[in-house]
Amino acid sequence: MAVAPSKPKRPDYFFIAVLLLTGLVSGWLLLMPFVPAIARMTMRRFHLSSESFGLWAIQAPIPAMYNFGNQYEVSDLPAGLITPVLDTTRPRYINHFPTRMLTFANTRYNLLCEGRHCYLTIRSAYRGQLLESKIEARPIGEGRYQWIRESSEFIDPAAMDQSKSTDPLGLDQLVLPEVLQ
């Protein structure tokens, strides 16, 4: 039986790098419930609205979490254009990366195969924080479309709930011509 040498001749830098990366990712995940800035950066990552590509790329090793409440709504009309008396559209829930509705998978084909405009509103909620993004998908031919981000901002969920309770029909959000105002 051969005896293995007692010490390696040089340190294993790859193993050290893997340990450091694992420690950083674990620290990120453990701090997320307590540091709102980390949660906000992670939510922006899921909406593909990070401030820079570098910031998005740094977060690539962090696993996609299921602890955000991700909702989406798809409409043929932009938000606020008309307010229906009875709201027939209800937000649907989706796991991590709600923008995948337009980036890949069968939903992209189903929404955009006929070459129609599509307005997507996505919301991610986590511990009292709510990120809402509004995206317009405009067809440009040959099954392709242009992705236009109309907004991506953090909103106060309490204010959103209060506006629904004071005006259940949404009449305060009607867009009226100047003549009627």
PDB file of C-alpha atoms in Angstrom:
ATOM      1  CA  MET A   1       0.000   0.000   0.000  1.00  0.00           C
ATOM      2  CA  ALA A   2       1.349   3.407  -0.984  1.00  0.00           C
ATOM      3  CA  VAL A   3       1.534   6.121   1.624  1.00  0.00           C
ATOM      4  CA  ALA A   4       0.149   9.521   0.623  1.00  0.00           C
ATOM      5  CA  PRO A   5       2.331  12.544   1.229  1.00  0.00           C
ATOM      6  CA  SER A   6       1.488  14.332   4.456  1.00  0.00           C
ATOM      7  CA  LYS A   7       1.150  17.861   3.045  1.00  0.00           C
ATOM      8  CA  PRO A   8       0.268  19.188  -0.393  1.00  0.00           C
ATOM      9  CA  LYS A   9       3.071  21.154  -1.999  1.00  0.00           C
ATOM     10  CA  ARG A  10       0.861  24.197  -2.652  1.00  0.00           C
ATOM     11  CA  PRO A  11      -2.515  25.367  -1.317  1.00  0.00           C
ATOM     12  CA  ASP A  12      -5.673  24.566  -3.265  1.00  0.00           C
ATOM     13  CA  TYR A  13      -6.749  28.054  -4.361  1.00  0.00           C
ATOM     14  CA  PHE A  14      -9.888  26.818  -6.107  1.00  0.00           C
ATOM     15  CA  PHE A  15     -11.145  25.184  -2.893  1.00  0.00           C
ATOM     16  CA  ILE A  16     -10.450  28.394  -0.972  1.00  0.00           C
ATOM     17  CA  ALA A  17     -12.364  30.407  -3.599  1.00  0.00           C
ATOM     18  CA  VAL A  18     -15.344  28.035  -3.376  1.00  0.00           C
ATOM     19  CA  LEU A  19     -15.368  28.351   0.423  1.00  0.00           C
ATOM     20  CA  LEU A  20     -15.226  32.161   0.226  1.00  0.00           C
ATOM     21  CA  LEU A  21     -18.024  32.284  -2.353  1.00  0.00           C
ATOM     22  CA  THR A  22     -20.162  29.942  -0.248  1.00  0.00           C
ATOM     23  CA  GLY A  23     -19.569  32.126   2.805  1.00  0.00           C
ATOM     24  CA  LEU A  24     -20.496  35.312   0.924  1.00  0.00           C
ATOM     25  CA  VAL A  25     -23.691  33.808  -0.502  1.00  0.00           C
ATOM     26  CA  SER A  26     -24.667  32.433   2.917  1.00  0.00           C
ATOM     27  CA  GLY A  27     -24.026  35.824   4.511  1.00  0.00           C
ATOM     28  CA  TRP A  28     -26.146  37.543   1.847  1.00  0.00           C
ATOM     29  CA  LEU A  29     -29.052  35.149   2.435  1.00  0.00           C
ATOM     30  CA  LEU A  30     -28.804  35.378   6.220  1.00  0.00           C
ATOM     31  CA  LEU A  31     -28.738  39.197   6.170  1.00  0.00           C
ATOM     32  CA  MET A  32     -31.602  39.584   3.681  1.00  0.00           C
ATOM     33  CA  PRO A  33     -34.412  39.446   6.297  1.00  0.00           C
ATOM     34  CA  PHE A  34     -32.690  42.072   8.453  1.00  0.00           C
ATOM     35  CA  VAL A  35     -31.164  44.500   5.914  1.00  0.00           C
ATOM     36  CA  PRO A  36     -33.821  46.055   3.646  1.00  0.00           C
ATOM     37  CA  ALA A  37     -31.195  47.225   1.113  1.00  0.00           C
ATOM     38  CA  ILE A  38     -30.165  43.624   0.420  1.00  0.00           C
ATOM     39  CA  ALA A  39     -33.793  42.575  -0.053  1.00  0.00           C
ATOM     40  CA  ARG A  40     -34.362  45.510  -2.425  1.00  0.00           C
ATOM     41  CA  MET A  41     -31.314  44.648  -4.532  1.00  0.00           C
ATOM     42  CA  THR A  42     -32.478  41.039  -4.747  1.00  0.00           C
ATOM     43  CA  MET A  43     -36.006  42.069  -5.776  1.00  0.00           C
ATOM     44  CA  ARG A  44     -34.568  44.375  -8.455  1.00  0.00           C
ATOM     45  CA  ARG A  45     -32.539  41.424  -9.729  1.00  0.00           C
ATOM     46  CA  PHE A  46     -35.740  39.406 -10.192  1.00  0.00           C
ATOM     47  CA  HIS A  47     -37.336  42.274 -12.131  1.00  0.00           C
ATOM     48  CA  LEU A  48     -34.227  42.666 -14.311  1.00  0.00           C
ATOM     49  CA  SER A  49     -33.997  46.274 -13.140  1.00  0.00           C
ATOM     50  CA  SER A  50     -30.675  46.353 -11.278  1.00  0.00           C
ATOM     51  CA  GLU A  51     -28.850  49.654 -11.496  1.00  0.00           C
ATOM     52  CA  SER A  52     -26.026  48.103 -13.503  1.00  0.00           C
ATOM     53  CA  PHE A  53     -25.131  44.865 -15.205  1.00  0.00           C
ATOM     54  CA  GLY A  54     -22.228  44.431 -12.795  1.00  0.00           C
ATOM     55  CA  LEU A  55     -24.539  44.568  -9.780  1.00  0.00           C
ATOM     56  CA  TRP A  56     -26.830  42.030 -11.425  1.00  0.00           C
ATOM     57  CA  ALA A  57     -23.907  39.743 -12.354  1.00  0.00           C
ATOM     58  CA  ILE A  58     -22.455  39.805  -8.826  1.00  0.00           C
ATOM     59  CA  GLN A  59     -25.751  38.363  -7.593  1.00  0.00           C
ATOM     60  CA  ALA A  60     -25.733  35.493 -10.118  1.00  0.00           C
ATOM     61  CA  PRO A  61     -24.388  32.870  -7.644  1.00  0.00           C
ATOM     62  CA  ILE A  62     -27.154  33.680  -5.160  1.00  0.00           C
ATOM     63  CA  PRO A  63     -29.931  31.100  -5.503  1.00  0.00           C
ATOM     64  CA  ALA A  64     -33.324  32.235  -6.723  1.00  0.00           C
ATOM     65  CA  MET A  65     -35.459  32.320  -3.613  1.00  0.00           C
ATOM     66  CA  TYR A  66     -39.110  31.427  -3.253  1.00  0.00           C
ATOM     67  CA  ASN A  67     -39.661  33.800  -0.339  1.00  0.00           C
ATOM     68  CA  PHE A  68     -40.909  36.753  -2.410  1.00  0.00           C
ATOM     69  CA  GLY A  69     -44.594  37.075  -3.185  1.00  0.00           C
ATOM     70  CA  ASN A  70     -44.377  37.479  -6.970  1.00  0.00           C
ATOM     71  CA  GLN A  71     -47.527  38.451  -8.866  1.00  0.00           C
ATOM     72  CA  TYR A  72     -48.129  39.378 -12.466  1.00  0.00           C
ATOM     73  CA  GLU A  73     -50.941  40.826 -14.535  1.00  0.00           C
ATOM     74  CA  VAL A  74     -51.119  40.798 -18.316  1.00  0.00           C
ATOM     75  CA  SER A  75     -53.289  43.293 -20.181  1.00  0.00           C
ATOM     76  CA  ASP A  76     -53.947  44.472 -23.713  1.00  0.00           C
ATOM     77  CA  LEU A  77     -54.328  48.039 -22.420  1.00  0.00           C
ATOM     78  CA  PRO A  78     -51.871  50.182 -20.473  1.00  0.00           C
ATOM     79  CA  ALA A  79     -52.527  50.603 -16.763  1.00  0.00           C
ATOM     80  CA  GLY A  80     -54.710  53.605 -15.974  1.00  0.00           C
ATOM     81  CA  LEU A  81     -56.134  53.986 -19.496  1.00  0.00           C
ATOM     82  CA  ILE A  82     -59.573  52.838 -18.427  1.00  0.00           C
ATOM     83  CA  THR A  83     -60.893  51.613 -15.122  1.00  0.00           C
ATOM     84  CA  PRO A  84     -63.451  48.828 -15.442  1.00  0.00           C
ATOM     85  CA  VAL A  85     -66.436  48.825 -13.103  1.00  0.00           C
ATOM     86  CA  LEU A  86     -65.841  45.180 -12.263  1.00  0.00           C
ATOM     87  CA  ASP A  87     -62.224  44.154 -12.205  1.00  0.00           C
ATOM     88  CA  THR A  88     -62.135  40.798 -13.978  1.00  0.00           C
ATOM     89  CA  THR A  89     -58.358  40.454 -14.013  1.00  0.00           C
ATOM     90  CA  ARG A  90     -56.789  39.127 -10.895  1.00  0.00           C
ATOM     91  CA  PRO A  91     -53.056  39.037 -10.310  1.00  0.00           C
ATOM     92  CA  ARG A  92     -51.588  35.592 -10.729  1.00  0.00           C
ATOM     93  CA  TYR A  93     -48.712  34.223  -8.704  1.00  0.00           C
ATOM     94  CA  ILE A  94     -45.418  33.023 -10.138  1.00  0.00           C
ATOM     95  CA  ASN A  95     -42.247  31.672  -8.571  1.00  0.00           C
ATOM     96  CA  HIS A  96     -38.869  33.414  -8.852  1.00  0.00           C
ATOM     97  CA  PHE A  97     -38.006  35.715 -11.778  1.00  0.00           C
ATOM     98  CA  PRO A  98     -41.463  37.018 -12.763  1.00  0.00           C
ATOM     99  CA  THR A  99     -39.973  38.701 -15.850  1.00  0.00           C
ATOM    100  CA  ARG A 100     -39.597  35.280 -17.426  1.00  0.00           C
ATOM    101  CA  MET A 101     -43.186  35.781 -18.597  1.00  0.00           C
ATOM    102  CA  LEU A 102     -41.635  37.773 -21.451  1.00  0.00           C
ATOM    103  CA  THR A 103     -38.079  36.464 -21.614  1.00  0.00           C
ATOM    104  CA  PHE A 104     -38.498  32.761 -22.293  1.00  0.00           C
ATOM    105  CA  ALA A 105     -40.693  29.674 -21.893  1.00  0.00           C
ATOM    106  CA  ASN A 106     -44.086  29.004 -23.394  1.00  0.00           C
ATOM    107  CA  THR A 107     -45.630  32.139 -21.882  1.00  0.00           C
ATOM    108  CA  ARG A 108     -43.521  34.341 -24.150  1.00  0.00           C
ATOM    109  CA  TYR A 109     -44.847  32.508 -27.188  1.00  0.00           C
ATOM    110  CA  ASN A 110     -48.445  32.504 -25.935  1.00  0.00           C
ATOM    111  CA  LEU A 111     -48.425  36.226 -25.162  1.00  0.00           C
ATOM    112  CA  LEU A 112     -46.590  37.438 -28.235  1.00  0.00           C
ATOM    113  CA  CYS A 113     -47.254  34.915 -31.024  1.00  0.00           C
ATOM    114  CA  GLU A 114     -50.071  36.959 -32.578  1.00  0.00           C
ATOM    115  CA  GLY A 115     -47.990  40.136 -32.722  1.00  0.00           C
ATOM    116  CA  ARG A 116     -50.169  42.094 -30.310  1.00  0.00           C
ATOM    117  CA  HIS A 117     -49.189  44.674 -27.740  1.00  0.00           C
ATOM    118  CA  CYS A 118     -48.826  43.267 -24.264  1.00  0.00           C
ATOM    119  CA  TYR A 119     -48.634  45.204 -21.006  1.00  0.00           C
ATOM    120  CA  LEU A 120     -47.155  43.323 -18.065  1.00  0.00           C
ATOM    121  CA  THR A 121     -47.297  44.502 -14.454  1.00  0.00           C
ATOM    122  CA  ILE A 122     -45.197  42.505 -12.013  1.00  0.00           C
ATOM    123  CA  ARG A 123     -45.005  42.902  -8.253  1.00  0.00           C
ATOM    124  CA  SER A 124     -42.639  41.343  -5.749  1.00  0.00           C
ATOM    125  CA  ALA A 125     -43.320  41.718  -2.034  1.00  0.00           C
ATOM    126  CA  TYR A 126     -41.038  40.882   0.877  1.00  0.00           C
ATOM    127  CA  ARG A 127     -41.393  41.904   4.531  1.00  0.00           C
ATOM    128  CA  GLY A 128     -43.363  45.095   3.922  1.00  0.00           C
ATOM    129  CA  GLN A 129     -41.491  46.121   0.759  1.00  0.00           C
ATOM    130  CA  LEU A 130     -43.218  46.060  -2.627  1.00  0.00           C
ATOM    131  CA  LEU A 131     -41.491  46.486  -5.990  1.00  0.00           C
ATOM    132  CA  GLU A 132     -43.777  47.115  -8.948  1.00  0.00           C
ATOM    133  CA  SER A 133     -42.561  47.109 -12.548  1.00  0.00           C
ATOM    134  CA  LYS A 134     -44.621  47.950 -15.620  1.00  0.00           C
ATOM    135  CA  ILE A 135     -43.374  46.674 -18.955  1.00  0.00           C
ATOM    136  CA  GLU A 136     -44.748  47.102 -22.461  1.00  0.00           C
ATOM    137  CA  ALA A 137     -43.945  44.503 -25.100  1.00  0.00           C
ATOM    138  CA  ARG A 138     -44.344  46.117 -28.520  1.00  0.00           C
ATOM    139  CA  PRO A 139     -44.142  43.822 -31.567  1.00  0.00           C
ATOM    140  CA  ILE A 140     -41.496  44.748 -34.153  1.00  0.00           C
ATOM    141  CA  GLY A 141     -42.080  41.904 -36.628  1.00  0.00           C
ATOM    142  CA  GLU A 142     -40.919  38.364 -37.294  1.00  0.00           C
ATOM    143  CA  GLY A 143     -41.985  37.181 -33.836  1.00  0.00           C
ATOM    144  CA  ARG A 144     -39.767  39.736 -32.101  1.00  0.00           C
ATOM    145  CA  TYR A 145     -40.758  42.540 -29.796  1.00  0.00           C
ATOM    146  CA  GLN A 146     -39.307  45.592 -28.115  1.00  0.00           C
ATOM    147  CA  TRP A 147     -39.276  45.563 -24.307  1.00  0.00           C
ATOM    148  CA  ILE A 148     -40.121  49.016 -22.925  1.00  0.00           C
ATOM    149  CA  ARG A 149     -39.872  49.415 -19.149  1.00  0.00           C
ATOM    150  CA  GLU A 150     -42.385  52.079 -18.197  1.00  0.00           C
ATOM    151  CA  SER A 151     -41.544  52.054 -14.490  1.00  0.00           C
ATOM    152  CA  SER A 152     -39.876  50.031 -11.784  1.00  0.00           C
ATOM    153  CA  GLU A 153     -40.296  51.477  -8.332  1.00  0.00           C
ATOM    154  CA  PHE A 154     -40.834  50.572  -4.718  1.00  0.00           C
ATOM    155  CA  ILE A 155     -44.283  51.543  -3.504  1.00  0.00           C
ATOM    156  CA  ASP A 156     -45.869  51.591  -0.073  1.00  0.00           C
ATOM    157  CA  PRO A 157     -48.223  48.586   0.230  1.00  0.00           C
ATOM    158  CA  ALA A 158     -50.218  50.317   2.992  1.00  0.00           C
ATOM    159  CA  ALA A 159     -50.979  53.281   0.728  1.00  0.00           C
ATOM    160  CA  MET A 160     -51.991  50.895  -2.043  1.00  0.00           C
ATOM    161  CA  ASP A 161     -54.420  49.055   0.266  1.00  0.00           C
ATOM    162  CA  GLN A 162     -55.812  52.344   1.603  1.00  0.00           C
ATOM    163  CA  SER A 163     -56.589  53.694  -1.883  1.00  0.00           C
ATOM    164  CA  LYS A 164     -58.488  50.488  -2.685  1.00  0.00           C
ATOM    165  CA  SER A 165     -60.537  50.699   0.519  1.00  0.00           C
ATOM    166  CA  THR A 166     -61.537  54.374   0.090  1.00  0.00           C
ATOM    167  CA  ASP A 167     -62.437  53.994  -3.591  1.00  0.00           C
ATOM    168  CA  PRO A 168     -63.336  50.361  -4.352  1.00  0.00           C
ATOM    169  CA  LEU A 169     -64.298  51.138  -7.969  1.00  0.00           C
ATOM    170  CA  GLY A 170     -61.032  52.914  -8.711  1.00  0.00           C
ATOM    171  CA  LEU A 171     -62.792  56.118  -9.800  1.00  0.00           C
ATOM    172  CA  ASP A 172     -60.002  58.279  -8.379  1.00  0.00           C
ATOM    173  CA  GLN A 173     -57.668  56.854 -11.018  1.00  0.00           C
ATOM    174  CA  LEU A 174     -59.837  57.708 -14.034  1.00  0.00           C
ATOM    175  CA  VAL A 175     -58.046  59.609 -16.744  1.00  0.00           C
ATOM    176  CA  LEU A 176     -60.411  62.353 -17.888  1.00  0.00           C
ATOM    177  CA  PRO A 177     -59.972  64.796 -20.758  1.00  0.00           C
ATOM    178  CA  GLU A 178     -59.153  68.373 -19.743  1.00  0.00           C
ATOM    179  CA  VAL A 179     -62.650  69.520 -20.733  1.00  0.00           C
ATOM    180  CA  LEU A 180     -64.235  67.328 -18.037  1.00  0.00           C
ATOM    181  CA  GLN A 181     -61.856  68.262 -15.242  1.00  0.00           C
TER     182      GLN A 181
END
